[in-house]
XYZ file of C-alpha atoms in Angstrom:
560
model
C 79.321 87.982 102.541
C 79.535 89.620 105.944
C 77.416 88.428 108.848
C 73.666 89.170 108.777
C 72.308 92.107 110.736
C 68.864 92.399 112.217
C 66.218 93.620 109.799
C 63.192 92.455 107.827
C 63.518 90.603 104.564
C 59.953 90.268 103.310
C 60.890 88.534 100.067
C 63.030 85.477 99.407
C 65.719 86.760 97.078
C 68.345 84.997 95.022
C 71.505 87.073 94.723
C 71.317 86.829 90.948
C 67.935 88.593 91.015
C 69.348 91.727 92.587
C 70.860 94.710 90.801
C 74.698 94.616 90.976
C 74.962 96.324 94.385
C 76.872 95.303 97.503
C 73.793 95.950 99.691
C 71.869 92.722 100.331
C 68.236 92.921 101.506
C 69.266 91.183 104.742
C 71.067 94.409 105.679
C 74.585 93.127 104.990
C 77.274 93.907 102.435
C 77.852 91.423 99.616
C 81.466 91.555 98.383
C 83.798 89.412 96.280
C 87.363 88.154 96.775
C 89.628 87.304 93.834
C 92.432 84.767 94.456
C 93.865 84.445 90.947
C 95.653 81.314 89.724
C 96.270 81.128 85.999
C 98.646 80.206 83.161
C 100.254 82.783 80.874
C 101.550 81.535 77.545
C 105.081 82.777 76.862
C 105.169 84.181 73.319
C 108.442 86.140 73.604
C 110.980 85.644 70.821
C 114.142 87.232 72.245
C 115.703 88.300 75.557
C 117.593 91.405 76.667
C 119.705 90.405 79.704
C 121.207 93.395 81.481
C 123.003 94.416 84.630
C 120.575 96.961 86.126
C 122.922 98.205 88.845
C 124.687 97.102 92.005
C 124.053 96.688 95.704
C 126.489 98.167 98.216
C 129.585 95.997 98.013
C 129.305 95.542 94.247
C 126.729 92.725 93.987
C 125.099 92.836 90.544
C 121.363 93.332 90.104
C 120.321 91.593 86.878
C 117.042 91.412 84.979
C 117.132 87.640 84.298
C 113.831 87.149 86.155
C 112.145 89.302 83.547
C 112.906 86.760 80.813
C 111.664 83.335 82.023
C 111.719 80.231 79.837
C 108.448 78.535 78.904
C 104.873 79.249 79.997
C 104.189 80.790 83.398
C 102.084 79.156 86.103
C 100.859 81.727 88.614
C 99.261 80.253 91.724
C 97.541 82.295 94.429
C 98.753 85.714 93.321
C 98.004 88.649 95.609
C 94.304 88.831 96.445
C 91.917 91.568 95.354
C 88.584 92.331 97.001
C 85.846 93.422 94.604
C 83.181 95.576 96.255
C 80.246 96.562 94.019
C 79.232 100.132 94.746
C 75.976 100.409 96.726
C 74.762 102.359 93.684
C 75.652 100.171 90.676
C 75.901 103.068 88.219
C 79.079 104.059 90.139
C 80.877 100.835 89.285
C 82.947 98.823 91.748
C 85.920 99.289 94.076
C 88.945 96.971 93.946
C 90.931 96.768 97.185
C 94.494 95.494 96.788
C 94.874 93.049 99.650
C 98.635 93.237 100.261
C 98.918 97.014 100.874
C 95.592 97.009 102.705
C 96.899 94.304 105.050
C 100.021 96.357 105.747
C 97.944 99.418 106.623
C 95.676 97.321 108.831
C 98.723 96.423 110.930
C 99.654 100.112 111.409
C 96.388 102.106 111.431
C 97.934 105.128 113.175
C 100.041 105.754 110.064
C 97.002 106.252 107.828
C 97.295 109.332 105.576
C 95.666 110.304 102.290
C 98.926 111.871 101.111
C 102.497 112.179 102.325
C 103.560 115.711 103.225
C 106.775 116.777 101.467
C 109.725 117.357 103.775
C 109.894 121.003 104.901
C 112.539 123.263 103.427
C 115.368 124.182 105.811
C 114.745 127.596 107.423
C 117.131 129.666 105.235
C 115.454 128.453 102.019
C 112.262 130.428 102.554
C 113.856 133.750 101.722
C 116.727 132.400 99.668
C 115.302 133.130 96.211
C 114.036 136.522 97.318
C 117.440 137.406 98.776
C 119.234 136.264 95.639
C 116.886 137.743 93.066
C 115.891 140.899 94.897
C 119.151 142.748 94.112
C 119.591 140.639 90.979
C 122.268 138.223 89.859
C 125.144 139.232 87.654
C 125.494 137.345 84.373
C 127.821 137.515 81.361
C 128.792 141.026 80.384
C 127.713 142.450 83.711
C 123.969 142.115 82.982
C 121.760 141.926 86.070
C 119.110 139.166 86.225
C 116.081 139.168 88.526
C 112.823 137.357 89.210
C 111.289 138.467 85.923
C 114.060 136.702 84.004
C 113.294 133.245 85.402
C 111.735 130.772 82.948
C 107.938 131.024 83.011
C 107.539 127.412 84.147
C 109.734 128.131 87.181
C 107.721 131.241 88.025
C 104.525 129.160 87.887
C 106.067 126.500 90.125
C 107.144 129.138 92.658
C 103.714 130.770 92.570
C 102.088 127.420 93.349
C 104.471 126.084 95.995
C 106.260 128.969 97.713
C 105.266 129.998 101.240
C 107.270 133.254 101.138
C 104.794 136.197 101.186
C 107.311 138.701 99.809
C 108.339 136.460 96.927
C 104.656 135.848 96.111
C 103.942 139.571 96.242
C 106.741 140.117 93.723
C 105.296 137.412 91.462
C 101.853 139.023 91.743
C 103.357 142.309 90.577
C 104.721 140.505 87.511
C 101.340 138.890 86.801
C 99.208 142.041 86.890
C 99.196 145.797 87.434
C 98.953 146.283 91.198
C 98.272 149.820 92.443
C 100.071 151.291 95.480
C 96.769 152.085 97.208
C 95.628 148.454 97.289
C 93.736 148.282 93.999
C 94.456 146.803 90.594
C 94.883 148.418 87.200
C 92.125 148.034 84.594
C 91.866 148.293 80.846
C 88.839 148.373 78.487
C 87.644 144.950 77.355
C 86.380 144.017 73.860
C 82.988 145.594 74.537
C 84.381 148.551 76.453
C 83.778 147.059 79.891
C 86.702 147.441 82.319
C 88.847 144.353 82.908
C 91.786 143.826 85.265
C 95.116 144.527 83.566
C 96.682 141.054 83.641
C 100.072 140.429 82.027
C 100.159 136.632 82.490
C 96.776 135.034 83.126
C 98.117 131.672 84.359
C 100.606 133.279 86.723
C 97.849 135.619 87.935
C 95.526 132.687 88.747
C 98.202 130.608 90.417
C 99.697 133.264 92.666
C 96.348 134.674 93.839
C 95.316 131.164 94.908
C 98.383 130.640 97.098
C 97.333 130.914 100.777
C 100.644 132.587 101.661
C 100.014 135.587 99.375
C 99.330 138.615 101.631
C 95.594 139.090 102.198
C 95.641 142.693 100.961
C 96.881 141.508 97.565
C 94.336 138.661 97.526
C 91.583 141.247 97.982
C 92.898 143.482 95.206
C 93.295 140.625 92.724
C 90.219 138.492 93.399
C 88.252 138.903 96.632
C 86.861 142.440 96.518
C 83.291 142.288 95.138
C 83.331 143.338 91.476
C 86.978 142.653 90.666
C 86.027 139.333 89.021
C 83.092 140.802 87.101
C 79.679 142.338 87.561
C 77.926 139.308 89.038
C 75.351 140.874 91.391
C 75.466 140.219 95.132
C 71.936 139.110 96.097
C 72.410 137.674 99.592
C 74.555 138.049 102.678
C 75.247 136.204 105.913
C 76.993 138.534 108.341
C 77.979 137.863 111.926
C 80.418 140.750 112.629
C 83.793 139.578 113.816
C 82.839 135.908 113.329
C 81.909 135.242 109.711
C 80.846 137.001 106.531
C 79.526 135.386 103.336
C 78.304 136.987 100.105
C 75.872 135.318 97.702
C 76.584 135.999 94.028
C 74.231 135.388 91.095
C 75.642 134.022 87.852
C 72.854 134.851 85.402
C 74.724 133.810 82.243
C 75.716 130.454 83.667
C 76.806 127.085 82.346
C 74.003 125.831 84.624
C 70.685 126.597 82.860
C 68.447 129.145 84.608
C 71.435 130.575 86.442
C 73.229 129.517 89.550
C 74.310 131.095 92.798
C 77.540 130.967 94.772
C 77.994 131.533 98.477
C 81.511 133.001 98.779
C 83.452 133.798 101.908
C 83.767 137.587 101.762
C 86.869 139.742 101.342
C 86.981 140.374 105.105
C 86.706 136.651 105.939
C 89.591 135.018 104.070
C 89.270 131.233 104.184
C 91.896 129.659 101.936
C 92.535 126.721 104.292
C 90.084 124.200 105.707
C 91.801 124.617 109.061
C 90.413 128.190 109.113
C 86.831 127.101 108.347
C 84.594 127.256 111.425
C 81.191 125.646 112.013
C 79.741 129.170 111.906
C 81.282 129.742 108.468
C 79.678 126.530 107.241
C 76.327 127.521 108.726
C 76.527 130.818 106.821
C 77.480 129.203 103.527
C 74.654 126.699 103.845
C 72.072 129.217 105.123
C 72.340 131.068 101.830
C 71.721 127.809 99.956
C 68.620 126.946 101.988
C 67.369 130.530 101.851
C 67.751 130.820 98.080
C 66.049 127.454 97.477
C 63.057 128.181 99.720
C 62.644 131.807 98.583
C 62.925 131.027 94.862
C 60.435 128.172 95.159
C 58.054 130.397 97.133
C 58.194 133.113 94.473
C 57.596 130.598 91.666
C 54.693 129.035 93.597
C 53.062 132.381 94.334
C 53.706 132.295 98.099
C 54.540 135.310 100.242
C 58.187 135.795 101.190
C 58.809 137.380 104.624
C 61.057 140.222 103.501
C 63.628 141.752 101.164
C 66.991 143.373 101.714
C 67.941 141.218 104.686
C 68.718 137.675 105.792
C 65.762 135.554 106.877
C 65.891 134.360 110.465
C 66.017 130.669 111.289
C 62.340 130.714 112.309
C 61.320 132.599 109.153
C 63.272 130.156 107.035
C 61.609 127.157 108.673
C 58.125 128.644 108.291
C 58.786 129.358 104.619
C 60.129 125.831 104.075
C 56.961 124.308 105.552
C 54.689 126.447 103.387
C 56.663 125.612 100.246
C 56.634 121.898 101.055
C 52.868 121.960 101.682
C 52.299 123.619 98.319
C 54.604 121.139 96.575
C 52.624 118.246 98.076
C 49.312 119.885 97.097
C 50.409 120.328 93.489
C 51.912 116.841 93.294
C 48.713 115.229 94.568
C 46.631 117.386 92.229
C 48.784 116.659 89.207
C 49.844 120.287 88.775
C 53.347 120.965 87.436
C 56.134 122.405 89.546
C 58.452 125.151 88.244
C 61.531 123.424 89.671
C 61.785 119.857 90.954
C 65.361 119.403 92.169
C 68.344 121.133 93.690
C 71.998 120.898 92.867
C 74.772 121.860 95.270
C 78.505 121.403 94.968
C 81.867 122.485 96.285
C 85.321 122.265 94.747
C 87.907 122.964 97.411
C 91.586 123.459 96.679
C 93.453 124.914 93.720
C 96.437 123.413 91.939
C 98.194 124.147 88.673
C 101.113 122.408 87.051
C 103.951 124.354 85.354
C 103.081 122.471 82.159
C 99.751 124.305 82.073
C 97.251 121.834 83.520
C 94.781 123.151 86.068
C 94.243 120.284 88.460
C 91.299 121.386 90.620
C 88.867 124.190 91.433
C 88.439 127.731 90.194
C 89.445 129.528 93.369
C 91.075 128.643 96.673
C 88.827 131.032 98.658
C 86.073 128.792 100.017
C 82.835 128.995 98.058
C 79.925 126.714 97.267
C 77.590 126.681 94.248
C 73.919 125.834 94.017
C 70.956 126.029 91.680
C 67.425 124.806 91.087
C 66.656 122.317 88.305
C 63.564 122.469 86.123
C 61.592 119.271 85.491
C 61.839 119.407 81.691
C 63.785 121.083 78.900
C 62.348 122.490 75.694
C 63.433 120.217 72.857
C 65.906 121.878 70.501
C 64.211 122.823 67.257
C 60.737 122.462 68.754
C 58.751 119.300 69.183
C 57.878 119.325 72.857
C 59.967 118.815 75.968
C 62.463 116.279 77.287
C 63.227 115.410 80.927
C 65.992 117.417 82.580
C 69.016 115.796 84.196
C 69.621 115.517 87.936
C 72.129 113.107 89.477
C 69.566 111.950 92.041
C 67.408 110.478 89.268
C 69.880 107.601 88.948
C 69.425 106.811 92.634
C 65.631 106.968 92.334
C 65.595 104.578 89.370
C 67.921 102.145 91.136
C 65.914 102.308 94.390
C 62.714 101.414 92.530
C 64.446 98.500 90.807
C 65.911 97.307 94.113
C 62.535 97.317 95.842
C 60.954 95.317 93.022
C 63.707 92.699 93.259
C 64.155 92.590 97.040
C 60.791 93.537 98.496
C 62.589 95.967 100.821
C 63.515 99.636 100.551
C 67.138 100.027 99.567
C 68.072 102.702 102.105
C 66.664 100.668 105.002
C 68.909 97.782 103.972
C 71.850 100.111 103.300
C 71.745 101.793 106.698
C 71.364 98.396 108.412
C 74.432 97.156 106.518
C 76.457 100.226 107.532
C 75.527 99.837 111.193
C 76.050 96.065 111.225
C 79.250 96.018 109.193
C 82.012 93.471 109.723
C 85.565 93.700 108.413
C 86.028 92.867 104.773
C 89.188 90.854 105.460
C 87.769 88.965 108.473
C 90.564 90.268 110.698
C 89.622 89.809 114.355
C 90.261 92.561 116.851
C 90.573 95.289 114.244
C 88.079 98.131 113.781
C 84.841 97.118 112.063
C 82.685 100.251 112.279
C 82.135 102.355 109.144
C 80.388 105.160 111.057
C 82.520 108.247 111.768
C 79.872 110.350 113.504
C 76.078 110.306 113.925
C 73.752 112.920 115.396
C 70.152 114.102 114.921
C 69.387 111.855 111.958
C 72.626 112.553 110.051
C 75.194 109.805 109.473
C 78.822 110.506 108.517
C 80.405 107.282 107.272
C 82.946 105.620 105.023
C 81.303 103.842 102.065
C 82.042 100.138 101.809
C 83.014 100.772 98.176
C 85.051 103.972 98.119
C 85.803 106.025 95.082
C 88.751 108.424 94.908
C 90.819 106.376 97.435
C 89.304 108.253 100.344
C 85.621 108.940 99.793
C 83.404 109.625 102.767
C 79.681 110.368 102.712
C 77.061 112.177 104.771
C 73.731 110.343 104.666
C 70.248 111.062 106.016
C 69.534 108.305 108.532
C 65.889 109.365 108.716
C 63.406 109.904 105.856
C 64.757 113.152 104.389
C 65.177 113.125 100.610
C 65.989 116.761 99.839
C 66.435 120.092 101.606
C 62.720 120.898 101.327
C 62.105 117.920 103.620
C 64.875 118.949 106.057
C 63.704 120.745 109.204
C 65.744 123.118 111.367
C 67.224 120.423 113.623
C 68.226 118.228 110.688
C 69.744 121.131 108.715
C 71.899 122.158 111.688
C 73.128 118.571 112.121
C 73.760 118.307 108.379
C 75.824 121.505 108.332
C 77.879 120.277 111.281
C 78.506 116.916 109.556
C 79.591 118.625 106.319
C 82.026 120.793 108.258
C 83.332 117.800 110.191
C 83.838 115.751 107.012
C 85.943 118.448 105.360
C 88.023 119.099 108.454
C 88.687 115.360 108.905
C 89.860 115.065 105.301
C 92.081 118.099 105.820
C 93.700 116.501 108.886
C 94.307 113.330 106.885
C 96.211 115.343 104.280
C 93.632 116.020 101.556
C 94.297 119.315 99.764
C 91.816 119.114 96.875
C 88.292 117.817 97.490
C 85.121 117.702 95.405
C 81.813 117.546 97.274
C 78.317 117.256 95.849
C 74.755 116.614 96.914
C 72.602 113.721 95.688
C 68.931 114.382 96.378
C 65.388 113.346 95.549
C 63.161 115.268 93.148
C 60.530 117.347 94.926
C 57.772 115.420 93.114
C 59.324 111.944 93.527
C 56.915 109.810 95.572
C 57.854 106.267 94.602
C 60.981 105.575 96.701
C 62.481 105.972 100.170
C 65.334 107.934 98.558
C 67.537 109.712 101.120
C 69.579 112.894 100.837
C 73.335 112.296 100.852
C 76.614 114.044 100.093
C 79.763 112.585 98.521
C 83.248 113.824 99.501
C 85.902 112.852 96.952
C 89.501 113.870 97.683
C 92.004 114.029 94.836
C 95.328 112.287 95.218
C 98.699 113.528 93.956
C 99.688 110.137 92.542
C 96.240 109.129 91.228
C 94.975 111.328 88.419
C 91.858 110.217 86.606
C 92.666 107.452 84.147
C 90.995 104.715 82.135
C 90.072 102.733 85.255
C 88.080 105.657 86.642
C 86.365 106.257 83.318
C 85.217 102.639 83.515
C 84.059 103.237 87.130
C 86.665 100.779 88.445
C 88.039 102.356 91.622
C 91.322 100.976 92.975
C 92.345 101.462 96.611
C 95.052 100.122 98.905
C 93.258 100.143 102.248
C 90.254 98.562 103.929
C 87.285 100.893 104.516
C 87.176 99.876 108.193
C 90.756 101.081 108.806
C 90.053 104.325 106.983
C 86.928 104.872 109.112
C 88.993 104.371 112.264
C 91.462 107.064 111.149
C 88.551 109.416 110.389
C 86.952 108.782 113.795
C 90.213 109.613 115.553
C 90.380 113.037 113.923
C 86.631 113.665 114.239
C 86.808 113.079 117.988
C 89.595 115.636 118.305
C 87.732 118.238 116.242
C 84.514 117.827 118.242
C 86.440 117.983 121.517
C 87.976 121.311 120.420
C 84.472 122.778 120.004
C 83.383 121.930 123.536
C-alpha cells in the first residue's frame, strides 16, 4: 500500500471488509505485487531438437532449452503488479514489471504506438505514375488501378497519403459527378441512395484524411448525402467553427439520439485540427439539447426556436430544469428522463480482410441521448429499470460508504492527489494529475484499461451535466479537448470516449461526473483477457502521467 494521505477515516475498516477496489478509505491506493515462485511438473514424452538458425559467423542457435529434463523450479520470476480498478466492476490492471521498469528509466521515449517509417519521397506518386497510363501485360493488354486485387485497393485506400491516387480510388468506389456531387439510384422503397459500386472501398477511402476535401463533401459530409436525418441544431462561428446537430429518430438508442457533427465547411479528420472552440461547439449542442428536451418534458418555457441559445440563456434554463427536477424528486413525482449518455468514437480503420476496427466516420462527431427511468416490459406486465452505465458507480459508491464510513469519491480524489509510485522508485515522477482547473481534474487512473486510459473527473460535487454550471462546463470542455490532443501527440489514432454520470434523481451518493478515454492499440486487439476485465500494461501509471503532462503543457502554452 502507498503512503497515507491526509483525510478523515470515520470508521475502522479491515481491508477484507471493503469492496475489491484499490481506493482505501484512508485516501491511498491499495495494490498488490506478485513475485511468483513455483514448480511445474514436466509431463512431456518426447523432444524435437532443432537448429533454429545461425548467428553471424555461423554459430548455431538451437532449441535445446525448450526441452528441459525433469520438473522445473521457477524462483522469483518477473514481477507483476495487480491494481484493482477503483470501480471493481471494471476488473483489475496487471502491470508487467520488467517492461515498466525499462520505460521508467527512459520516460522521454514514452509513446502509445510506434509510427511506421515514412516512405521515401518518390514512393508517394509511384503507384499513380505507374498505374495512371497503365501497365502492359501478356498479349499487350493494359492494366490499371481497377485491375489491382480488391484487398490491395482497400489497403491503399486506408494507408495512402496521395490525394490523386485516393481520388482515383474514390471514382472506382462510387459514381462521382464532375460538378462535385455524387450519382444516386432508387433504393428498395424508391428513396434515392448514393450509387456505390464497392461499399467497403467507399467507406475506407472517404475516411482517409488525405482524400481531397471536395470529394469528402460529395461522398459523406454534405448534409443529406448520408440520409434524411434532420438537422435540428447548429453552432456557427463564421470562419472559426461550424457544427450541425443531427437527429436519429429510428435509432439503436431507444427514444432517439442526436449527433453533433463538424460541418462540411469545417473538416476535422485529425485531432491536430480540433480547436478548443470546435470542442465548445460540439459540447454546447449536447448541453443545449439536454436542457431544452428536459424543459419541454417538464413543461417549462424554452427561450426560443430556430437559433442557438446564448450561454446566459443556457445557464438560466439549466437552473430552472434542475430546480424542477429537485422539486419532483422531493415530492415523489416521476421524471420523464433520469440520465444522459454521451460518447465519441474517434478514428477509422479497416483491414483488407474486411474487419472494421473502429468508428463509423473519421469526421469528428459526438453522440448523445437522454435515458428514461424505466422500460415497458415486453409482452406487458409492468416496467423494468432502464440501463445507464452510471448506475454501476452509484451502487458501488453506496456499498463503499456502508463498508468504509466515507464517501468513495472523497477517498478517491485524496488518493489521486497523494499518490506515490507503485514501484517505490525514488526520484521518479509520482503525480497522476495531468491538469486541474475550475473543479475539473484530468488524470491517469491508477488502474488503466486499454494500455493508455486517461480520465476527466469532477473534483467538486458535480454528478451530471444538469449540476454543471457555466464555469464548470467551460473547464470540462477544455479538459476534454486537452485529453484528446494529448493522446494524439502520444500517437493514439483510434480513441473511444464516454461519459459516466449520476441519475438526475439519485440522492444517495456523492457520485461524480467523469469521462473515460480509451485509446486502441495496433498490437492489442480485444481478447479473452479484456473480456474477463483483466487489463495488461507494460508501464507504470506515474510515468505515463509524466508523458501526458509534458504534452499538455505544450498544448496549453500554444493557446496563450
